[in-house]
Tab-separated table of C-alpha atoms and ligand atoms in Angstrom:
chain	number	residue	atom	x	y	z
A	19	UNK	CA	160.546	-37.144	65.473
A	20	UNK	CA	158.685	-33.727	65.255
A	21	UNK	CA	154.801	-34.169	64.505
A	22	UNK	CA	153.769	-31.488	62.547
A	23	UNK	CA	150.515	-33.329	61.305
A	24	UNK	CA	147.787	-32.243	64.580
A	25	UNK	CA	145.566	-31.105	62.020
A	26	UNK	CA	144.823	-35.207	61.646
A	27	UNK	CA	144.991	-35.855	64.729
A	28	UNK	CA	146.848	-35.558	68.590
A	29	UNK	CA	147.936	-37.994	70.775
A	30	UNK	CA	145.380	-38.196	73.965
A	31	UNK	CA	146.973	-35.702	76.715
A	32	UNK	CA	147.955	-37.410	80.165
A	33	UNK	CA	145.507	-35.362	81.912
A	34	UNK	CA	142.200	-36.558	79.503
A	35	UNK	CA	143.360	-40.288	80.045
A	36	UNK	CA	143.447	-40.138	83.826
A	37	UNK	CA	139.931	-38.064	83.499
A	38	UNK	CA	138.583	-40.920	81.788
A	39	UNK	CA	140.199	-43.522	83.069
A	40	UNK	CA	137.665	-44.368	85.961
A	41	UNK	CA	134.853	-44.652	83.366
A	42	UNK	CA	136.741	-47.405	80.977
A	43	UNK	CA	137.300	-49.430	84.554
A	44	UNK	CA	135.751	-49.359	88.335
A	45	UNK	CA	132.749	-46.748	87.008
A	46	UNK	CA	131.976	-48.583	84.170
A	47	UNK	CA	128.114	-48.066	84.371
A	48	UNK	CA	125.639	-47.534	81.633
A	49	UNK	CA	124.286	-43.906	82.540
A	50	UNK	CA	120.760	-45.471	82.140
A	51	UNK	CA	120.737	-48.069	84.537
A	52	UNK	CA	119.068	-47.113	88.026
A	53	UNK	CA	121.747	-48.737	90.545
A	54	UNK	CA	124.540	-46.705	91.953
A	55	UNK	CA	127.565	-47.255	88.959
A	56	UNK	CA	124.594	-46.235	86.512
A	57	UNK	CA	124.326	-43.069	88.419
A	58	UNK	CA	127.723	-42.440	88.907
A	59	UNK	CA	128.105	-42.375	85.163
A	60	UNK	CA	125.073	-40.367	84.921
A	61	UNK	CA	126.669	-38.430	87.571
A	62	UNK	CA	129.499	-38.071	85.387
A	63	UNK	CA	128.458	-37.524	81.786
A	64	UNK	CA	126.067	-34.266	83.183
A	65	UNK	CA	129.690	-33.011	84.569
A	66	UNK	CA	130.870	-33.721	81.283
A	67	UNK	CA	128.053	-31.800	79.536
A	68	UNK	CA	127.875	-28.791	81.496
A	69	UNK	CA	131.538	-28.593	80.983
A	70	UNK	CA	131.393	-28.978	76.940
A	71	UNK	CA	128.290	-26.366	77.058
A	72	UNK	CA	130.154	-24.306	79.201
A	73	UNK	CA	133.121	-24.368	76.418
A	74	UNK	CA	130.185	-23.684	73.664
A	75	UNK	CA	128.572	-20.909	75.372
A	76	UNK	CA	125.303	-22.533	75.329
A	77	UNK	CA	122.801	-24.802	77.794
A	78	UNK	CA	123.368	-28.169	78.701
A	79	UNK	CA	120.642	-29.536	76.571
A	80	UNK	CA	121.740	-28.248	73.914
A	81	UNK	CA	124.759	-30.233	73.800
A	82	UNK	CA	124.485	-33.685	71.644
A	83	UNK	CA	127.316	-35.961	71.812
A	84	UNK	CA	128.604	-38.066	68.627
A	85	UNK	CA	131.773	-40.510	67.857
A	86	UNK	CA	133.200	-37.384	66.365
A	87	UNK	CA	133.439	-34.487	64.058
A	88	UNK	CA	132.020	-36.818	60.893
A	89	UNK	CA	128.954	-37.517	62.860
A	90	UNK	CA	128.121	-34.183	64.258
A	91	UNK	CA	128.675	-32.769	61.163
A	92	UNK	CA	126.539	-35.348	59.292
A	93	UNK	CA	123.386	-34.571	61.610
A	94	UNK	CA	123.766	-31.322	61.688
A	95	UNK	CA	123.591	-31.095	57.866
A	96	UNK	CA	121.447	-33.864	57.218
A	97	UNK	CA	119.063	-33.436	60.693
A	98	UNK	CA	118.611	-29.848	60.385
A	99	UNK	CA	117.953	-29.935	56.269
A	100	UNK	CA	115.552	-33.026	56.925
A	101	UNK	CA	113.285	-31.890	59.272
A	102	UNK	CA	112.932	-28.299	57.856
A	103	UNK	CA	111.707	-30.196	54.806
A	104	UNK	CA	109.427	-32.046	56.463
A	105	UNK	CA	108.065	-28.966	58.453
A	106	UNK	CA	107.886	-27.248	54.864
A	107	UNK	CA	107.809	-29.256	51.645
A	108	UNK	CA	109.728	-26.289	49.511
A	109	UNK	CA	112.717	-26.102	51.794
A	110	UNK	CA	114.516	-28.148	49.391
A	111	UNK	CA	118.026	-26.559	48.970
A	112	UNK	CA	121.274	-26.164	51.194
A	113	UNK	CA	124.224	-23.845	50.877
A	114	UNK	CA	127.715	-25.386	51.671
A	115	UNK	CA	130.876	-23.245	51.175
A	116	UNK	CA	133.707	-25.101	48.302
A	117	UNK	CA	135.876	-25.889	51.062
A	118	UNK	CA	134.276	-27.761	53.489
A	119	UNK	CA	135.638	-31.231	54.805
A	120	UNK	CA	134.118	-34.450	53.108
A	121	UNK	CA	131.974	-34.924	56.171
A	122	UNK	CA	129.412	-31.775	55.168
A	123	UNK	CA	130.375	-32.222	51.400
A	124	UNK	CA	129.027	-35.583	51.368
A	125	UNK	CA	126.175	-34.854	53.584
A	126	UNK	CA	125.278	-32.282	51.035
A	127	UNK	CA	125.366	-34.831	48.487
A	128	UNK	CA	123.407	-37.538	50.214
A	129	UNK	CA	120.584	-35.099	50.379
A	130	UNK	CA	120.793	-34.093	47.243
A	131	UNK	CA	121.175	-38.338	46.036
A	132	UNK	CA	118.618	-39.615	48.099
A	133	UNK	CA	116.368	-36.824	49.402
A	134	UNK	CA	116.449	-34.781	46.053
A	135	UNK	CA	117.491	-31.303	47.542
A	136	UNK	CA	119.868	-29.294	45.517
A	137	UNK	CA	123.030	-28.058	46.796
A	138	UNK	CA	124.255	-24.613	46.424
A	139	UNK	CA	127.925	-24.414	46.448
A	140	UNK	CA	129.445	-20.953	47.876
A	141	UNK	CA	132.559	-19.708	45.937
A	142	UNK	CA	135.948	-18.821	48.189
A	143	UNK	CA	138.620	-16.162	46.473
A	144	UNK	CA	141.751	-16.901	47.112
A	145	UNK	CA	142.898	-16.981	50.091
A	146	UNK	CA	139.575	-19.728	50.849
A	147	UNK	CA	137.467	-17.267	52.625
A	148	UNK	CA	133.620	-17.108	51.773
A	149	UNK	CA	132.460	-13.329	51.464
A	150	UNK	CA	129.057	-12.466	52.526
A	151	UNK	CA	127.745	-10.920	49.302
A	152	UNK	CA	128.711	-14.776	47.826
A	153	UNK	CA	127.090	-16.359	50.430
A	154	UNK	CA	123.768	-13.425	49.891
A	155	UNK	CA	124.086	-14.730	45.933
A	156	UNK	CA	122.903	-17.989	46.960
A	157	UNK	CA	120.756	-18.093	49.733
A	158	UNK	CA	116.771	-17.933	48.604
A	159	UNK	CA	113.479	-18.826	49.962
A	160	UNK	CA	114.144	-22.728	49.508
A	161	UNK	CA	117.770	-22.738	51.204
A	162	UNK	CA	116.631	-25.422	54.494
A	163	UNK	CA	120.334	-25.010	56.079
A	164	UNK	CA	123.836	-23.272	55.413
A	165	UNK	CA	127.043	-24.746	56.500
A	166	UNK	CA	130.060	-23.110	56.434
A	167	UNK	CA	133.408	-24.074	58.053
A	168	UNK	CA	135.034	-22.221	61.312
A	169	UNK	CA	138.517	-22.916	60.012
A	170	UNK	CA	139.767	-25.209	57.434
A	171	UNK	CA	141.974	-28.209	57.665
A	172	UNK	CA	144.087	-27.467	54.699
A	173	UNK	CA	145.196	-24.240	54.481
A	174	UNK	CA	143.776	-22.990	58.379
A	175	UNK	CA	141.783	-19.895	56.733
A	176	UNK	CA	139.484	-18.493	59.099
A	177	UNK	CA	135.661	-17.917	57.875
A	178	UNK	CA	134.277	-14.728	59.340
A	179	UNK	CA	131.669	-17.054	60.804
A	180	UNK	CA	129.807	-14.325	62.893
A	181	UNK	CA	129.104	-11.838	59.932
A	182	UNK	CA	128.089	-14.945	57.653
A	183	UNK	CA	125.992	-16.718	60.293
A	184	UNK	CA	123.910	-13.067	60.932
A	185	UNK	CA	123.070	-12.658	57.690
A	186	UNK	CA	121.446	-16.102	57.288
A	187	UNK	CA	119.414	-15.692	60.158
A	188	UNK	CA	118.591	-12.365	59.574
A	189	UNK	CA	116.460	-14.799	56.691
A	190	UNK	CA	115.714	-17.208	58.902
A	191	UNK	CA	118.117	-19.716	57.582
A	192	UNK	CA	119.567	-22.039	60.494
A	193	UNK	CA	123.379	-21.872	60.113
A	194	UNK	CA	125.543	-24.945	60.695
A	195	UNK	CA	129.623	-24.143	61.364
A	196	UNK	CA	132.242	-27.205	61.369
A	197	UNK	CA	134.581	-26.103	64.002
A	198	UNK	CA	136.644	-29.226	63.926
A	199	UNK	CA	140.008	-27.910	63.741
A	200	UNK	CA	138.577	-24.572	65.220
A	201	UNK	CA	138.515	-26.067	68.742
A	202	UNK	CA	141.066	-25.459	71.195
A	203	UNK	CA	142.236	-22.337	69.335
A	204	UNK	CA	139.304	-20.090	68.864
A	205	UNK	CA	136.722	-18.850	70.278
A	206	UNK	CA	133.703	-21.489	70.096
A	207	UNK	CA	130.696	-19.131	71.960
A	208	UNK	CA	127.939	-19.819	70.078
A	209	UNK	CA	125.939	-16.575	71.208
A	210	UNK	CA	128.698	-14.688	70.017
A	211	UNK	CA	129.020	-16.253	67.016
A	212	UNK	CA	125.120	-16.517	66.148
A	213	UNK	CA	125.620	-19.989	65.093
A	214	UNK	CA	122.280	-22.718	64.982
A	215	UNK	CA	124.959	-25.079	64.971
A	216	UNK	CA	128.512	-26.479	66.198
A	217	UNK	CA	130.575	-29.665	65.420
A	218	UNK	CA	133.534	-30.429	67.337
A	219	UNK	CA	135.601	-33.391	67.336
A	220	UNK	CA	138.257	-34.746	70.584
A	221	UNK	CA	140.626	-36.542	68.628
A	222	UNK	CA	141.888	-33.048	67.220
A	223	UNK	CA	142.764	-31.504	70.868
A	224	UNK	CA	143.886	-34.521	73.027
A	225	UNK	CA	140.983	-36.657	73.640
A	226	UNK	CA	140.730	-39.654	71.749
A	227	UNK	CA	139.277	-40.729	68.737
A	228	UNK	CA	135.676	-41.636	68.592
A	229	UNK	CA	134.535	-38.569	71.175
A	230	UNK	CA	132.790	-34.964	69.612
A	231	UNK	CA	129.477	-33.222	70.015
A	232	UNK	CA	127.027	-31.046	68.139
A	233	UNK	CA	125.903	-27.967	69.618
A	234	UNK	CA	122.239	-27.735	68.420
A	235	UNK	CA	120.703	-24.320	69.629
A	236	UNK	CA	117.145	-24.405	71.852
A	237	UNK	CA	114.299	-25.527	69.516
A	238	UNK	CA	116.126	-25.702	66.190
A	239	UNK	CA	114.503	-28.821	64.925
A	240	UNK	CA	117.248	-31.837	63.947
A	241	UNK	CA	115.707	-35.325	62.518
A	242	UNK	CA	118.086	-37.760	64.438
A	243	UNK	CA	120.629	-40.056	62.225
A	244	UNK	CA	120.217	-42.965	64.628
A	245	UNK	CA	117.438	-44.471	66.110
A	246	UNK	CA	116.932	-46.886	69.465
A	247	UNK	CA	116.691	-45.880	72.765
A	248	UNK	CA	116.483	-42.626	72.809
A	249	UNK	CA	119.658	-41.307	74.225
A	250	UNK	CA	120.699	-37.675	73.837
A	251	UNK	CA	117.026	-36.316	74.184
A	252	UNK	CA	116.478	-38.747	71.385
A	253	UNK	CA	118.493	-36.517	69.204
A	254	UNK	CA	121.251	-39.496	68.814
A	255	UNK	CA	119.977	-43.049	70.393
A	256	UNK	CA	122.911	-45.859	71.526
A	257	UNK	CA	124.640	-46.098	75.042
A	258	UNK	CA	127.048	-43.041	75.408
A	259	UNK	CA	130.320	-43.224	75.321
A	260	UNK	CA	131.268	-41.759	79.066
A	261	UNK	CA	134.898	-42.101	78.785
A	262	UNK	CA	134.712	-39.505	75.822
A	263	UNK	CA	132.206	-37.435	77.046
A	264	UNK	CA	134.276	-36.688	79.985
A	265	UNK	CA	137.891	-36.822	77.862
A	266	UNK	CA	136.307	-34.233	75.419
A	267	UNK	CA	135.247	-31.709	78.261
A	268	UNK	CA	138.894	-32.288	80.155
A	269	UNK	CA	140.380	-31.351	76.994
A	270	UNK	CA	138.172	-28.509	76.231
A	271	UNK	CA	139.154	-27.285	79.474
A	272	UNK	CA	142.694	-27.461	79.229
A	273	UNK	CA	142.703	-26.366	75.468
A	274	UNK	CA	143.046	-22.779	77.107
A	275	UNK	CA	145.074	-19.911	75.271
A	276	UNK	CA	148.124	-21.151	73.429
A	277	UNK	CA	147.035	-19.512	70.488
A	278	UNK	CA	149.294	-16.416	71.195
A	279	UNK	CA	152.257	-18.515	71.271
A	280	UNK	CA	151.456	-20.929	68.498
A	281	UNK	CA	150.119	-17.818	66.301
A	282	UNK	CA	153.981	-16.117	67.033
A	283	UNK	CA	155.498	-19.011	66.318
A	284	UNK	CA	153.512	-19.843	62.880
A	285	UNK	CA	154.585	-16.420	61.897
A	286	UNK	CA	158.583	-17.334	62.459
A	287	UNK	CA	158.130	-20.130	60.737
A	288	UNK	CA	156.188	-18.959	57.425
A	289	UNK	CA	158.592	-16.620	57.193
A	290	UNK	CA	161.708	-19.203	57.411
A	291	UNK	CA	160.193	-20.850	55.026
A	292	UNK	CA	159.423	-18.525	52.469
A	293	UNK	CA	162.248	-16.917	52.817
A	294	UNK	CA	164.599	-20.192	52.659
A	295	UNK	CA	162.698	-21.831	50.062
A	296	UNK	CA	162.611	-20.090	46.625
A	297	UNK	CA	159.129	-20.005	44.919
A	298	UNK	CA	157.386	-21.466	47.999
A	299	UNK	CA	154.016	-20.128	48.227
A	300	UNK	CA	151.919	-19.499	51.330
A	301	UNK	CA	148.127	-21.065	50.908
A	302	UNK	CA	145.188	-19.594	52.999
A	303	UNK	CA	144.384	-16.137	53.982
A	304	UNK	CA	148.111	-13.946	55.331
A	305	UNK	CA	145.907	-13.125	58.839
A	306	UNK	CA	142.995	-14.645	59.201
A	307	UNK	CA	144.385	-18.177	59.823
A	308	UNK	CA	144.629	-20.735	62.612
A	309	UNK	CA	147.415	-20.344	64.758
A	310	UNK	CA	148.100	-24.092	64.331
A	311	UNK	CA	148.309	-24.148	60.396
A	312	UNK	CA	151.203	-23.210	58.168
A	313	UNK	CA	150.547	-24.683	54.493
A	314	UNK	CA	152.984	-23.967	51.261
A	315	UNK	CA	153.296	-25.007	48.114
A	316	UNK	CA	156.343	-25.487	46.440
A	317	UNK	CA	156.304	-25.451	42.910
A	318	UNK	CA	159.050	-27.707	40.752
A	319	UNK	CA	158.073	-30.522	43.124
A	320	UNK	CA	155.636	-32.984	44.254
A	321	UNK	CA	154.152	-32.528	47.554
A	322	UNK	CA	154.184	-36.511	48.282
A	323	UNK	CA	158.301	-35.887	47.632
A	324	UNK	CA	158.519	-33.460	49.739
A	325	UNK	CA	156.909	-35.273	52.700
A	326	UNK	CA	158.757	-38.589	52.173
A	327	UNK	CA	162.471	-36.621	52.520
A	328	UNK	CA	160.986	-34.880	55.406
A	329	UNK	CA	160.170	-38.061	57.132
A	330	UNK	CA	163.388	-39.301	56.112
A	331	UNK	CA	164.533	-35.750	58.083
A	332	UNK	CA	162.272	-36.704	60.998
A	333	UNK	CA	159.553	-34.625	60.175
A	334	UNK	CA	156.119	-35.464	60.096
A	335	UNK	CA	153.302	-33.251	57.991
A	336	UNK	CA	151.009	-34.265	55.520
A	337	UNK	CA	150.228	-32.777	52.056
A	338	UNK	CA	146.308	-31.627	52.923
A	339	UNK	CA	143.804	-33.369	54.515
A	340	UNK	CA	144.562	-36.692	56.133
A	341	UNK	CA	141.040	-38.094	54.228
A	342	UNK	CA	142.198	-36.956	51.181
A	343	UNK	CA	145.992	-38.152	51.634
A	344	UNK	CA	146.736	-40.876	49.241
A	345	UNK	CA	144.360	-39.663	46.951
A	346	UNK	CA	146.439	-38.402	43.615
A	347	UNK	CA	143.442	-36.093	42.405
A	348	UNK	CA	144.949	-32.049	43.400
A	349	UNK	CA	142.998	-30.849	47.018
A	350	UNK	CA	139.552	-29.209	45.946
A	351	UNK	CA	140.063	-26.716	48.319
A	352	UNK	CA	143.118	-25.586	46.577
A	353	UNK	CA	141.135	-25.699	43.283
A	354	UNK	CA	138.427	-24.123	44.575
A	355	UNK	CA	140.868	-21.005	45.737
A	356	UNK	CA	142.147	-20.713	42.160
A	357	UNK	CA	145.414	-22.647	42.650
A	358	UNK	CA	145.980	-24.477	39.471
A	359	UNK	CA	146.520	-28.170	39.438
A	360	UNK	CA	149.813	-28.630	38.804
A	361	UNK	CA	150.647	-26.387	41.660
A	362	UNK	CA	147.931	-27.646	44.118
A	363	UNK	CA	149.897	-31.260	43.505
A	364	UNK	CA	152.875	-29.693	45.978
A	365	UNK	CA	151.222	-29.036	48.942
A	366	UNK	CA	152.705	-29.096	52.157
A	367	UNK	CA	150.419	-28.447	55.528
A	368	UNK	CA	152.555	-28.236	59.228
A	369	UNK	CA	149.917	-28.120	61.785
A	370	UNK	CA	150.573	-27.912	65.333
A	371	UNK	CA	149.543	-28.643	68.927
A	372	UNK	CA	149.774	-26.333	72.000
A	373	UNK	CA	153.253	-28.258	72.806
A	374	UNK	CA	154.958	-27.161	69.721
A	375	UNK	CA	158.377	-25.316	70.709
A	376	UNK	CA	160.403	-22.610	68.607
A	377	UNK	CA	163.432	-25.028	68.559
A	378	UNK	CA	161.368	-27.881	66.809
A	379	UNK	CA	160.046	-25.547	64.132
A	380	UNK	CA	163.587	-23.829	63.545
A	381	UNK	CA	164.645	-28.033	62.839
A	382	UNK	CA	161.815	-28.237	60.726
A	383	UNK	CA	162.546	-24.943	58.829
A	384	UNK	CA	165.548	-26.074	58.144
A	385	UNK	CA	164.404	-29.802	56.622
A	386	UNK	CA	161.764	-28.168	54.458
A	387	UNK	CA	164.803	-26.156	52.898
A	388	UNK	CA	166.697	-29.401	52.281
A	389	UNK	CA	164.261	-31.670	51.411
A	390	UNK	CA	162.306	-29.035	48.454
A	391	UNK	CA	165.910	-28.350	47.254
A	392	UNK	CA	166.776	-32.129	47.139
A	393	UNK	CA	163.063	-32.846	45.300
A	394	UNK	CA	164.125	-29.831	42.735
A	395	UNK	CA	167.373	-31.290	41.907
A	396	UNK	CA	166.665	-34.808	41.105
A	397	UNK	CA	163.562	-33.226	38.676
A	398	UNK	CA	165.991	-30.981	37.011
A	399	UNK	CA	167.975	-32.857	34.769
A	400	UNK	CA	171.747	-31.044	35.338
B	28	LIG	N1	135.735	-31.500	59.838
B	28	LIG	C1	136.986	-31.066	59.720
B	28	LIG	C2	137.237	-29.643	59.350
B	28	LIG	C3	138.058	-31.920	59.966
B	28	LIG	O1	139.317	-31.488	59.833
B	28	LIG	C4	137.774	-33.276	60.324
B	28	LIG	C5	138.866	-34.256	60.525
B	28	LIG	O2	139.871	-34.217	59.863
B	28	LIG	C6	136.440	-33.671	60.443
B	28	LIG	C7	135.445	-32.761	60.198
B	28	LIG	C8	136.078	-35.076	60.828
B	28	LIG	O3	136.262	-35.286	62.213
B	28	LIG	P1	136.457	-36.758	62.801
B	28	LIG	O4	137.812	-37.217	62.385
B	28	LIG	O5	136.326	-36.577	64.283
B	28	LIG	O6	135.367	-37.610	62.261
């Protein structure tokens, strides 16, 4: 089998489970108890934080940790937007770009269903980058929060996060950035990137599922999603989940500088493919795209086609986002870059890990030529 589907998710790396491993067994402790295995976990989720703000560029407490990307993503949309509001009664409107992942799409909505905000949705062009006179168009005295993505899971386009992030706080806007699939390929500084706030998730670099943090910067003020005991500087209450603390900063650390490879290797294999396919169709910016993330589509099929002859090849991708697969509607995001629906219905997306190898992408150059051909020839009646 070749896995070209890391963009959903990666299997946990050797090196996180034997990190973790003590704190699912002998050091089981809750981090709040005062006896000795309570410290040692408290011992060992402050390792794990300074390590995960280390990876952020920011301070320790600055660092909340969540069951994931949906979670951080949730309270930094919904926290931040909340308690600007309640600071300041017209703060009543957030900006979201019109590709971001479900997670802030439907946090936009919720405030919007429930809390009465309106939501200001950003325009991409066509390769699904955000410019910054759209994002200027939109952003007014009653915008509480924008929150644009790092990278996107579809088609691995690359926001220029920095530029976009300066000129909201140059208004005094607090700017969210999802940088789910970002992680473990780019650089996730948050000085350098001028960002209020950070989402990352461990499932999508080698930790498991269920482990991610928010980076929330110094005093930016964030209404908490769940209440109890206070955990988390009482930014996220329940007991914390150790094992994934500590997972997520052993993977952050060894997430260090594929990209070079990966990146030269994405290029070899765009290029196979568009040259060995006929009418196949790059999505996503040329450049400015994740390393991990090569994503086609290849009109005359159907994308769900296309990925059951490659598994029948051995080859495992997916046709967008794993939340959206199964879903008939076209992706949004491709909509949203001006793909029309018919076309946006034969998506392909290969995403990779740091393991990938030139040999396993040559194989799966060489499927994607068979199985689009094979598609085309049983829809062309002869
Ligand atoms: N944001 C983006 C861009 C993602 O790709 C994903 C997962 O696919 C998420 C958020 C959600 O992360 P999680 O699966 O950890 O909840």
């Amino acid at each position: 089998m070749i896995f070209l589907d890391a963009a959903a998710t990666t299997p946990v790396r050797r090196e996180v489970l034997e990190a973790m491993w003590p704190y699912l067994t002998g050091e089981f402790g809750n981090p709040s108890s005062h006896h000795g295995l309570g410290e040692a976990a408290a011992t060992a989720l402050a390792a794990a934080r300074a390590t995960t703000a280390k990876a952020m560029g920011c301070r320790t407490g600055e660092v909340v940790f969540t069951s994931g990307g949906t979670e951080a993503d949730n309270l930094a949309v919904k926290g931040i937007a909340l308690a600007r509001r309640a600071a300041d009664r017209h703060l009543d409107r957030v900006a979201i770009s019109a590709v971001e992942h479900p997670a802030v799409e439907e946090s936009a909505r919720y405030l919007a269903r429930v809390h009465g905000f309106a939501v200001d949705v950003i325009p991409v062009d066509q390769y699904g980058q955000v410019s910054e006179e759209a994002l200027a168009e939109v952003l007014g005295p009653r915008t509480a929060l924008v929150s644009i993505m790092y990278a996107n899971n579809e088609v691995g386009t690359v926001q220029p996060v920095a530029r976009l992030a300066a000129l909201a706080r140059a208004l005094g806007i607090p700017f969210h950035t999802d940088a789910v699939q970002a992680a473990g390929w780019l650089p996730l500084d948050a000085g350098t990137l001028g960002v209020d706030a950070l989402s990352i998730s461990g499932h999508k670099l080698g930790a498991p599922k269920g482990s991610g943090a928010l980076f929330v910067r110094g005093r930016t003020r964030i209404e908490p999603l769940v209440h109890g005991g206070g955990q988390e500087r009482g930014r996220r209450s329940g007991t914390e989940n150790v094992a994934g603390a500590v997972a997520l900063a052993t993977a952050l650390t060894l997430a260090r500088d594929p990209a070079e490879r990966v990146a030269a290797l994405r290029d070899e294999f765009i290029e196979a493919v568009l040259t060995g396919v006929p009418g196949a169709e790059l999505t996503g910016h040329p450049t400015e795209r994740l390393p991990s993330v090569a994503s086609f589509c290849f009109p005359g099929t159907s994308g769900e086609s296309v990925l059951l002859e490659l598994e029948r090849q051995g080859v495992i991708c997916s046709s967008g986002s794993a939340c959206a697969a199964g879903s008939d509607a076209p992706s949004a995001v491709l909509l949203a870059m001006g793909i029309e629906p018919e076309v946006a219905q034969t998506a392909v997306r290969f995403s990779f890990d740091s393991t990938v190898t030139a040999d396993e992408l040559r194989q799966a150059a060489a499927a994607v030529r068979t199985a689009v051909g094979g598609v085309r020839s049983l829809r062309t009646p002869s």
